[in-house]
Amino acid sequence: MSVSVVIPCYRSARTLPPLVARLMPVLRDVSPHHEVILVVDGSPDDTWTVASDLARRVEGVRALHLSRNYGQHNALVAGIREARFDVVVTMDDDLQHLPEQIPLLLAALEGERLDLVYGVPHEEEHGFLRSLASRSMKAGMAAALGIRTARAISAFRAFRTRLRDGFDGLSGPHASIDVALSWTTTRVDSVRVRMSERDHGRSNYTPRLLVRHAVTMLVGYSAAPLKAASYLGFLAGIIGLLLGAVVLWRFVTGDTTVAGFTTIASMVALFSAAQLISIGVLGEYVGRIHGGGMGRPTYLVRERAETAGDHPAGRLSDDLDAPVGVGSGSGDR
């Protein structure tokens, strides 16, 4: 089983050298054909300097430098489209995902029973708020997007490279690898893996960014908010009819007063809220359509670095020099 490891890199100048040093022996043990693709996502520090130096010194390491910060999932798309081998493994750049656990993911892919495997930690490695936001996002994906395995989703994943053919047309600024993979297979499982504490810095994914990512997935990949707006309008209509029936009954029985202000005010407030919520949801969709029509790239590679003459065997495609970055992109980590 030949392996391509894709790592999106952002503010990781200190962790990349030890990460690559631990990765290469593991990959040599699991397969003679392997590579590591470091995708530097417009990092403002010297991460690109470190990544390009590793690519030139270490055989089997390649580095891509994106022209700006497009977001983690867009960077993953860039790296996955560059993968040359049978299986793609994605992992974070902060050493929380242990290279020594990669064989567990690959072992689960042996045979043809599974196409995609997630590495789920034995213990949650994030704080309470981050963990709560992450669990809420996964629950929303399961309910709104119909992804049955959403609760097992992790950034530490391994899948057969052929699955990328199912999202060749993925474009736009709001890429989501997990949603795209859900389009291509239902043969998904998870394995328990050990994860480490972060040694340097802090996570670039704050609860606020996780919420934003959840909204992106709901609006970008699902019609559930539109349906919810319809249900909200229907519910407001029923409540309005009930209020009207109550007012009419009180009028018939002579139990009304001249004022009637409370009833009218409550009805106006109710219907105004329903209308504003519905308009807001429609506005989100119109904004996404407008953004997609601008032709902004999903990513743009500024430069590449790899060992001279590094053309490993087992390539899946001979069209590796074709232009990349069709679509559109934005986002910050």
C-alpha positions as CSV (number, residue, x, y, z in Angstrom):
1,M,0.0,0.0,0.0
2,S,1.7,3.2,-1.2
3,V,1.0,6.3,1.0
4,S,0.9,10.0,0.5
5,V,0.7,12.1,3.8
6,V,-0.8,15.5,3.3
7,I,-0.2,18.1,6.1
8,P,-1.6,21.6,6.0
9,C,0.9,23.9,7.7
10,Y,0.2,27.2,9.5
11,R,2.5,28.8,12.1
12,S,4.3,25.4,12.5
13,A,8.0,26.3,11.9
14,R,9.0,24.7,15.2
15,T,7.0,21.5,14.9
16,L,7.7,20.6,11.2
17,P,11.3,19.3,11.6
18,P,10.5,16.9,14.5
19,L,7.2,15.9,12.7
20,V,9.0,14.9,9.5
21,A,11.8,13.2,11.5
22,R,9.3,11.0,13.1
23,L,7.2,10.5,10.0
24,M,9.8,9.2,7.6
25,P,10.8,6.0,9.6
26,V,7.2,5.1,10.1
27,L,6.5,5.5,6.3
28,R,9.5,3.5,5.4
29,D,8.3,0.7,7.6
30,V,4.8,0.6,6.1
31,S,5.6,1.0,2.4
32,P,8.6,1.5,0.1
33,H,6.6,4.0,-1.9
34,H,5.6,7.0,0.2
35,E,5.7,10.8,0.2
36,V,5.0,13.7,2.5
37,I,3.3,16.8,1.1
38,L,3.6,20.0,3.2
39,V,1.0,22.6,2.2
40,V,2.0,25.9,3.7
41,D,-1.3,27.9,3.9
42,G,0.0,31.4,3.6
43,S,1.6,31.3,7.1
44,P,2.9,34.7,8.2
45,D,6.0,33.3,10.0
46,D,8.9,31.3,8.5
47,T,7.0,28.1,8.1
48,W,7.6,28.1,4.3
49,T,11.4,28.5,4.8
50,V,11.4,25.5,7.1
51,A,9.1,23.4,4.8
52,S,11.0,24.2,1.6
53,D,14.3,23.3,3.4
54,L,12.9,20.0,4.5
55,A,11.7,19.3,1.0
56,R,15.1,19.9,-0.5
57,R,17.0,17.9,2.1
58,V,14.7,15.0,2.8
59,E,13.9,12.6,-0.1
60,G,10.2,12.0,-0.4
61,V,9.2,15.3,1.1
62,R,7.5,17.9,-1.1
63,A,6.2,21.4,-0.2
64,L,3.6,23.7,-1.7
65,H,3.4,27.4,-0.8
66,L,-0.1,28.8,-1.2
67,S,-0.2,32.5,-2.2
68,R,-2.4,33.4,0.8
69,N,-4.3,31.9,3.7
70,Y,-7.2,30.0,2.2
71,G,-8.1,27.9,5.2
72,Q,-7.3,24.4,6.3
73,H,-9.7,22.5,4.1
74,N,-8.7,24.4,1.0
75,A,-5.1,23.6,1.7
76,L,-6.0,19.9,2.1
77,V,-7.7,20.0,-1.3
78,A,-4.4,21.4,-2.8
79,G,-2.4,18.6,-1.2
80,I,-4.8,15.8,-2.1
81,R,-4.8,16.8,-5.7
82,E,-1.0,16.5,-5.7
83,A,-1.0,13.0,-4.1
84,R,0.8,10.4,-6.2
85,F,0.0,7.2,-4.3
86,D,-2.8,4.8,-3.5
87,V,-3.7,6.0,0.0
88,V,-3.9,9.6,1.3
89,V,-3.3,10.2,5.0
90,T,-4.1,13.7,6.4
91,M,-2.9,14.9,9.7
92,D,-2.3,18.2,11.6
93,D,1.1,19.9,11.8
94,D,1.2,20.3,15.6
95,L,2.3,16.8,16.7
96,Q,-1.0,16.1,18.4
97,H,-1.6,13.5,15.7
98,L,1.2,10.9,16.3
99,P,3.0,9.6,13.2
100,E,3.4,6.2,15.0
101,Q,-0.4,5.8,14.9
102,I,-0.6,5.9,11.0
103,P,-0.1,2.1,10.7
104,L,-3.4,1.6,12.6
105,L,-5.3,3.7,10.0
106,L,-3.6,1.8,7.1
107,A,-4.3,-1.6,8.7
108,A,-8.0,-0.8,8.8
109,L,-7.9,-0.1,5.1
110,E,-6.4,-3.5,4.2
111,G,-8.7,-5.4,1.9
112,E,-11.7,-3.8,0.2
113,R,-14.2,-3.5,3.1
114,L,-13.4,0.2,3.8
115,D,-12.5,3.3,1.8
116,L,-12.1,5.9,4.5
117,V,-10.9,5.6,8.1
118,Y,-10.9,8.3,10.8
119,G,-8.6,8.3,13.8
120,V,-10.6,9.0,16.9
121,P,-8.8,9.9,20.1
122,H,-9.2,7.7,23.2
123,E,-9.5,10.9,25.2
124,E,-10.6,14.4,24.1
125,E,-7.5,16.5,23.6
126,H,-9.1,19.9,23.5
127,G,-10.6,22.2,26.2
128,F,-14.3,22.1,27.2
129,L,-15.5,24.9,24.9
130,R,-13.6,23.7,21.9
131,S,-14.8,20.1,22.5
132,L,-18.4,21.3,22.9
133,A,-18.2,23.3,19.7
134,S,-16.7,20.3,17.8
135,R,-19.3,17.9,19.1
136,S,-22.1,20.3,18.2
137,M,-20.8,20.7,14.7
138,K,-20.5,17.0,14.1
139,A,-24.1,16.5,15.4
140,G,-25.3,19.2,13.0
141,M,-23.5,17.5,10.1
142,A,-25.1,14.2,11.0
143,A,-28.6,15.7,11.2
144,A,-28.5,18.3,8.4
145,L,-26.2,16.7,5.9
146,G,-27.1,13.1,6.4
147,I,-23.6,12.0,7.2
148,R,-24.1,9.0,9.5
149,T,-20.5,8.8,10.5
150,A,-20.2,12.5,11.3
151,R,-19.6,11.9,15.0
152,A,-16.4,10.0,14.2
153,I,-15.0,12.7,11.9
154,S,-11.4,13.8,12.7
155,A,-8.6,15.7,10.9
156,F,-6.5,12.4,11.3
157,R,-7.9,10.3,8.4
158,A,-6.8,7.9,5.7
159,F,-8.7,7.2,2.5
160,R,-8.1,5.7,-0.9
161,T,-6.8,8.3,-3.3
162,R,-9.3,7.3,-6.0
163,L,-12.0,8.9,-3.9
164,R,-10.8,12.4,-5.0
165,D,-12.2,11.7,-8.5
166,G,-15.6,12.1,-6.8
167,F,-14.9,15.8,-6.0
168,D,-12.8,16.8,-9.0
169,G,-15.3,19.6,-9.6
170,L,-15.1,20.9,-6.0
171,S,-14.7,24.7,-6.2
172,G,-15.7,27.8,-4.3
173,P,-14.2,29.4,-1.2
174,H,-15.9,27.1,1.3
175,A,-14.4,23.6,0.8
176,S,-15.1,20.8,3.2
177,I,-13.1,17.6,2.8
178,D,-15.3,15.5,5.0
179,V,-18.5,16.5,3.2
180,A,-16.8,15.9,-0.2
181,L,-15.6,12.5,1.0
182,S,-19.2,11.6,2.1
183,W,-20.2,12.1,-1.6
184,T,-17.9,9.3,-2.7
185,T,-18.3,6.4,-0.3
186,T,-20.3,4.9,2.6
187,R,-17.6,2.4,3.5
188,V,-16.4,4.5,6.4
189,D,-15.2,3.4,9.9
190,S,-13.0,4.8,12.7
191,V,-10.2,3.4,14.9
192,R,-9.1,4.5,18.3
193,V,-5.7,6.2,18.4
194,R,-3.5,7.9,20.9
195,M,-3.0,11.7,20.6
196,S,-0.6,14.0,22.2
197,E,-0.8,17.4,24.0
198,R,0.2,20.4,21.9
199,D,3.8,21.4,22.8
200,H,3.9,24.8,21.1
201,G,1.4,27.6,20.6
202,R,-2.3,27.1,20.6
203,S,-4.9,25.8,18.2
204,N,-5.8,28.1,15.4
205,Y,-9.4,26.7,15.4
206,T,-11.2,28.7,18.1
207,P,-14.9,27.9,19.0
208,R,-15.8,31.0,16.9
209,L,-14.1,29.6,13.8
210,L,-15.7,26.1,14.4
211,V,-19.1,27.8,14.5
212,R,-18.3,29.6,11.3
213,H,-17.1,26.3,9.7
214,A,-20.4,24.7,10.8
215,V,-22.4,27.5,9.2
216,T,-20.3,27.2,6.0
217,M,-21.1,23.5,5.7
218,L,-24.8,23.9,6.5
219,V,-25.3,26.7,4.0
220,G,-22.8,25.5,1.4
221,Y,-23.7,21.8,1.3
222,S,-27.3,21.6,2.5
223,A,-30.8,23.0,1.9
224,A,-31.7,22.3,5.6
225,P,-31.7,26.1,6.5
226,L,-34.1,26.8,3.7
227,K,-36.4,24.0,4.8
228,A,-36.2,25.3,8.4
229,A,-37.2,28.8,7.2
230,S,-40.2,27.2,5.5
231,Y,-41.2,25.3,8.6
232,L,-40.7,28.5,10.7
233,G,-43.1,30.4,8.4
234,F,-45.6,27.6,8.5
235,L,-45.5,27.5,12.3
236,A,-45.9,31.3,12.5
237,G,-48.9,31.0,10.2
238,I,-50.5,28.4,12.6
239,I,-49.9,30.6,15.6
240,G,-51.3,33.6,13.8
241,L,-54.5,31.7,12.9
242,L,-54.9,30.6,16.6
243,L,-54.4,34.2,17.8
244,G,-57.0,35.4,15.2
245,A,-59.4,32.8,16.4
246,V,-58.9,33.9,20.0
247,V,-59.5,37.5,19.1
248,L,-62.7,36.7,17.1
249,W,-64.0,34.6,19.9
250,R,-63.5,37.3,22.4
251,F,-65.3,39.8,20.1
252,V,-68.3,37.4,19.6
253,T,-68.6,36.9,23.4
254,G,-68.3,40.6,24.1
255,D,-65.1,40.1,26.1
256,T,-63.1,42.6,24.2
257,T,-61.9,46.0,25.1
258,V,-61.2,49.0,23.0
259,A,-57.4,48.5,23.3
260,G,-56.5,45.1,21.7
261,F,-53.0,46.5,21.6
262,T,-51.4,43.4,23.2
263,T,-52.7,41.0,20.6
264,I,-51.8,43.2,17.6
265,A,-48.3,43.9,18.9
266,S,-47.6,40.2,19.6
267,M,-48.8,39.2,16.1
268,V,-46.7,41.9,14.4
269,A,-43.7,40.9,16.4
270,L,-44.2,37.2,15.7
271,F,-44.6,37.6,11.9
272,S,-41.8,40.2,11.7
273,A,-39.4,37.8,13.3
274,A,-40.4,34.9,11.0
275,Q,-39.9,37.2,8.0
276,L,-36.6,38.5,9.1
277,I,-35.2,35.0,9.8
278,S,-36.4,33.7,6.4
279,I,-34.9,36.7,4.6
280,G,-31.6,36.2,6.5
281,V,-31.4,32.6,5.4
282,L,-32.2,33.4,1.8
283,G,-29.6,36.2,1.9
284,E,-27.0,33.7,3.0
285,Y,-27.7,31.5,0.0
286,V,-27.8,34.5,-2.4
287,G,-24.4,35.6,-1.0
288,R,-22.9,32.2,-1.6
289,I,-24.2,32.1,-5.1
290,H,-22.7,35.6,-5.7
291,G,-19.4,34.6,-4.2
292,G,-19.2,31.4,-6.3
293,G,-19.9,33.5,-9.4
294,M,-16.9,35.7,-8.8
295,G,-14.5,32.9,-9.9
296,R,-12.2,33.2,-6.9
297,P,-9.7,30.3,-6.7
298,T,-10.0,27.5,-4.2
299,Y,-6.3,28.0,-3.8
300,L,-3.3,29.2,-5.8
301,V,0.2,27.7,-5.5
302,R,2.9,30.3,-5.2
303,E,5.9,28.0,-5.4
304,R,6.9,24.4,-4.9
305,A,9.9,22.7,-3.4
306,E,11.1,19.1,-3.6
307,T,14.3,17.0,-3.8
308,A,15.9,17.4,-7.2
309,G,15.0,14.4,-9.4
310,D,12.4,13.2,-6.8
311,H,9.9,11.3,-9.0
312,P,8.8,8.4,-6.8
313,A,7.4,5.3,-8.4
314,G,3.7,4.4,-8.1
315,R,2.3,7.6,-9.5
316,L,-1.4,7.6,-10.0
317,S,-1.5,10.3,-12.6
318,D,0.9,11.6,-15.2
319,D,-0.9,15.0,-15.2
320,L,0.8,16.4,-12.1
321,D,1.9,19.6,-13.8
322,A,-1.6,20.6,-14.8
323,P,-2.8,23.9,-13.4
324,V,-4.4,23.7,-10.0
325,G,-6.7,25.9,-8.1
326,V,-9.9,26.0,-10.2
327,G,-12.7,27.3,-8.1
328,S,-12.6,29.8,-5.3
329,G,-11.3,30.3,-1.8
330,S,-11.2,32.3,1.3
331,G,-11.0,31.6,5.0
332,D,-8.8,31.9,7.9
333,R,-7.7,29.3,10.2
